[in-house]
Amino acid sequence: MTTPSALERPTGVPFARRLAARLVLLPAVALSFLPPHRVRAVLGLVRRGAAPASAGQAKNARDAMCAVSLRCAGPRGCLPRSLGAALLCRLSGSWPTWCTGVRVVPPFTAHAWIEVDGRPVDEGVPDDYFTRLIAVAPVRRLTR
């Protein structure tokens, strides 16, 4: 027996942001079918030259992805949602830390998310709820 549930989709996302989210949705879904080492390689190239994202930028990108896609808003849409949010941040010149890993408490489940300053963005869980297996962080520029 299943329990019926309703997905909560963010409202108030500006039209231009929704349009940009739709633009990155197809590449995000395509990336989600690649093996993990290929996803890491592609994201490593895409993040070049981007500044670290702020928590607000990352949350806005995540909200936009959930607003335009039921798949991303759903409980099993974490991979395309996180990839899309990272790509959407990159369109605006920033990059969050994209992560994939597992839940610390039983039962074992895999998950993908974005984070800023070591904190998951809008996941509704404590900071140490997931253990990272792969992370693609912003490149820190060396200062002289």
Tab-separated table of C-alpha atoms in Angstrom:
chain	number	residue	atom	x	y	z
A	1	MET	CA	0.000	0.000	0.000
A	2	THR	CA	1.272	3.448	-0.828
A	3	THR	CA	0.652	6.679	0.951
A	4	PRO	CA	-0.586	9.500	-1.267
A	5	SER	CA	1.467	12.644	-1.075
A	6	ALA	CA	1.551	16.002	-2.750
A	7	LEU	CA	4.707	17.633	-3.979
A	8	GLU	CA	5.345	21.142	-2.787
A	9	ARG	CA	6.639	23.266	-5.615
A	10	PRO	CA	8.162	26.669	-4.910
A	11	THR	CA	6.104	29.651	-5.999
A	12	GLY	CA	7.245	33.147	-6.835
A	13	VAL	CA	10.163	32.094	-9.026
A	14	PRO	CA	10.574	34.841	-11.652
A	15	PHE	CA	9.839	33.975	-15.280
A	16	ALA	CA	13.433	34.556	-16.418
A	17	ARG	CA	14.729	32.211	-13.706
A	18	ARG	CA	12.187	29.518	-14.651
A	19	LEU	CA	13.221	29.872	-18.288
A	20	ALA	CA	16.896	29.451	-17.360
A	21	ALA	CA	15.994	26.409	-15.239
A	22	ARG	CA	14.217	24.839	-18.206
A	23	LEU	CA	17.341	25.508	-20.275
A	24	VAL	CA	19.573	23.500	-17.896
A	25	LEU	CA	17.009	20.765	-17.194
A	26	LEU	CA	17.810	18.660	-20.270
A	27	PRO	CA	21.605	18.730	-19.725
A	28	ALA	CA	21.048	17.918	-16.040
A	29	VAL	CA	18.890	14.897	-16.850
A	30	ALA	CA	21.388	13.769	-19.503
A	31	LEU	CA	24.246	14.067	-16.996
A	32	SER	CA	22.294	11.990	-14.489
A	33	PHE	CA	22.599	8.965	-16.804
A	34	LEU	CA	26.400	9.120	-16.941
A	35	PRO	CA	28.673	7.092	-14.656
A	36	PRO	CA	29.868	8.996	-11.545
A	37	HIS	CA	33.440	9.536	-12.784
A	38	ARG	CA	32.126	11.146	-15.982
A	39	VAL	CA	29.730	13.404	-14.039
A	40	ARG	CA	32.627	14.527	-11.842
A	41	ALA	CA	34.803	15.212	-14.900
A	42	VAL	CA	32.103	17.243	-16.675
A	43	LEU	CA	31.291	19.275	-13.575
A	44	GLY	CA	34.992	19.842	-12.963
A	45	LEU	CA	35.220	21.497	-16.378
A	46	VAL	CA	31.996	23.469	-16.012
A	47	ARG	CA	32.917	24.978	-12.633
A	48	ARG	CA	36.099	26.630	-13.946
A	49	GLY	CA	36.148	30.377	-13.525
A	50	ALA	CA	33.092	30.494	-11.254
A	51	ALA	CA	33.007	32.206	-7.892
A	52	PRO	CA	31.718	30.270	-4.872
A	53	ALA	CA	27.918	30.498	-4.661
A	54	SER	CA	26.203	32.091	-1.716
A	55	ALA	CA	23.511	30.241	0.205
A	56	GLY	CA	20.880	32.513	-1.356
A	57	GLN	CA	22.067	31.873	-4.900
A	58	ALA	CA	22.102	28.119	-4.335
A	59	LYS	CA	18.637	28.089	-2.741
A	60	ASN	CA	17.207	30.189	-5.583
A	61	ALA	CA	18.666	27.768	-8.143
A	62	ARG	CA	17.287	24.739	-6.285
A	63	ASP	CA	13.863	26.373	-5.983
A	64	ALA	CA	13.840	27.178	-9.707
A	65	MET	CA	14.607	23.553	-10.618
A	66	CYS	CA	11.782	22.308	-8.385
A	67	ALA	CA	9.408	24.927	-9.825
A	68	VAL	CA	9.892	23.795	-13.433
A	69	SER	CA	10.134	20.027	-13.014
A	70	LEU	CA	7.966	17.574	-11.120
A	71	ARG	CA	10.765	15.061	-11.439
A	72	CYS	CA	13.183	17.412	-9.691
A	73	ALA	CA	10.623	18.265	-7.025
A	74	GLY	CA	9.953	14.593	-6.303
A	75	PRO	CA	11.618	12.406	-3.705
A	76	ARG	CA	13.656	10.514	-6.332
A	77	GLY	CA	14.726	13.581	-8.277
A	78	CYS	CA	17.744	14.471	-6.178
A	79	LEU	CA	20.345	13.805	-8.893
A	80	PRO	CA	18.819	15.883	-11.718
A	81	ARG	CA	17.744	18.523	-9.174
A	82	SER	CA	21.251	18.922	-7.746
A	83	LEU	CA	22.896	18.844	-11.175
A	84	GLY	CA	20.404	21.374	-12.538
A	85	ALA	CA	20.841	23.681	-9.551
A	86	ALA	CA	24.624	23.581	-9.939
A	87	LEU	CA	24.383	24.302	-13.671
A	88	LEU	CA	21.887	27.099	-13.039
A	89	CYS	CA	24.249	28.679	-10.527
A	90	ARG	CA	27.005	28.430	-13.125
A	91	LEU	CA	24.908	30.380	-15.631
A	92	SER	CA	25.023	33.289	-13.191
A	93	GLY	CA	28.784	32.955	-12.626
A	94	SER	CA	28.792	31.065	-9.328
A	95	TRP	CA	29.258	27.458	-8.248
A	96	PRO	CA	27.992	25.617	-5.144
A	97	THR	CA	29.614	22.415	-3.946
A	98	TRP	CA	27.860	19.564	-5.755
A	99	CYS	CA	27.811	16.397	-3.670
A	100	THR	CA	26.662	12.831	-3.844
A	101	GLY	CA	26.821	10.403	-0.981
A	102	VAL	CA	24.843	8.307	1.450
A	103	ARG	CA	22.664	8.813	4.474
A	104	VAL	CA	24.472	8.257	7.781
A	105	VAL	CA	21.517	6.725	9.635
A	106	PRO	CA	19.825	3.487	8.520
A	107	PRO	CA	18.388	2.585	6.133
A	108	PHE	CA	21.118	3.094	3.556
A	109	THR	CA	20.075	5.446	0.762
A	110	ALA	CA	22.067	7.329	-1.814
A	111	HIS	CA	21.482	11.048	-2.284
A	112	ALA	CA	22.770	14.002	-4.297
A	113	TRP	CA	22.644	17.605	-3.115
A	114	ILE	CA	24.319	20.990	-3.319
A	115	GLU	CA	25.894	22.719	-0.390
A	116	VAL	CA	27.453	26.029	0.540
A	117	ASP	CA	30.081	26.342	3.268
A	118	GLY	CA	29.632	22.683	4.185
A	119	ARG	CA	25.876	22.978	4.746
A	120	PRO	CA	23.286	21.233	2.542
A	121	VAL	CA	21.043	23.757	0.804
A	122	ASP	CA	17.349	23.434	1.681
A	123	GLU	CA	17.481	19.684	2.383
A	124	GLY	CA	15.720	19.928	5.735
A	125	VAL	CA	18.282	17.740	7.516
A	126	PRO	CA	21.209	18.394	9.896
A	127	ASP	CA	24.586	19.203	8.347
A	128	ASP	CA	26.044	15.776	9.210
A	129	TYR	CA	23.069	13.720	7.945
A	130	PHE	CA	24.878	12.686	4.752
A	131	THR	CA	28.394	11.418	4.124
A	132	ARG	CA	29.981	12.706	0.931
A	133	LEU	CA	31.391	10.207	-1.538
A	134	ILE	CA	31.938	12.651	-4.411
A	135	ALA	CA	32.147	16.438	-4.182
A	136	VAL	CA	32.833	19.050	-6.846
A	137	ALA	CA	33.622	22.258	-4.976
A	138	PRO	CA	34.311	25.706	-6.393
A	139	VAL	CA	37.927	26.303	-7.341
A	140	ARG	CA	39.536	28.605	-4.808
A	141	ARG	CA	41.680	31.254	-6.413
A	142	LEU	CA	45.134	31.821	-5.001
A	143	THR	CA	45.746	35.334	-3.708
A	144	ARG	CA	49.166	36.952	-3.743
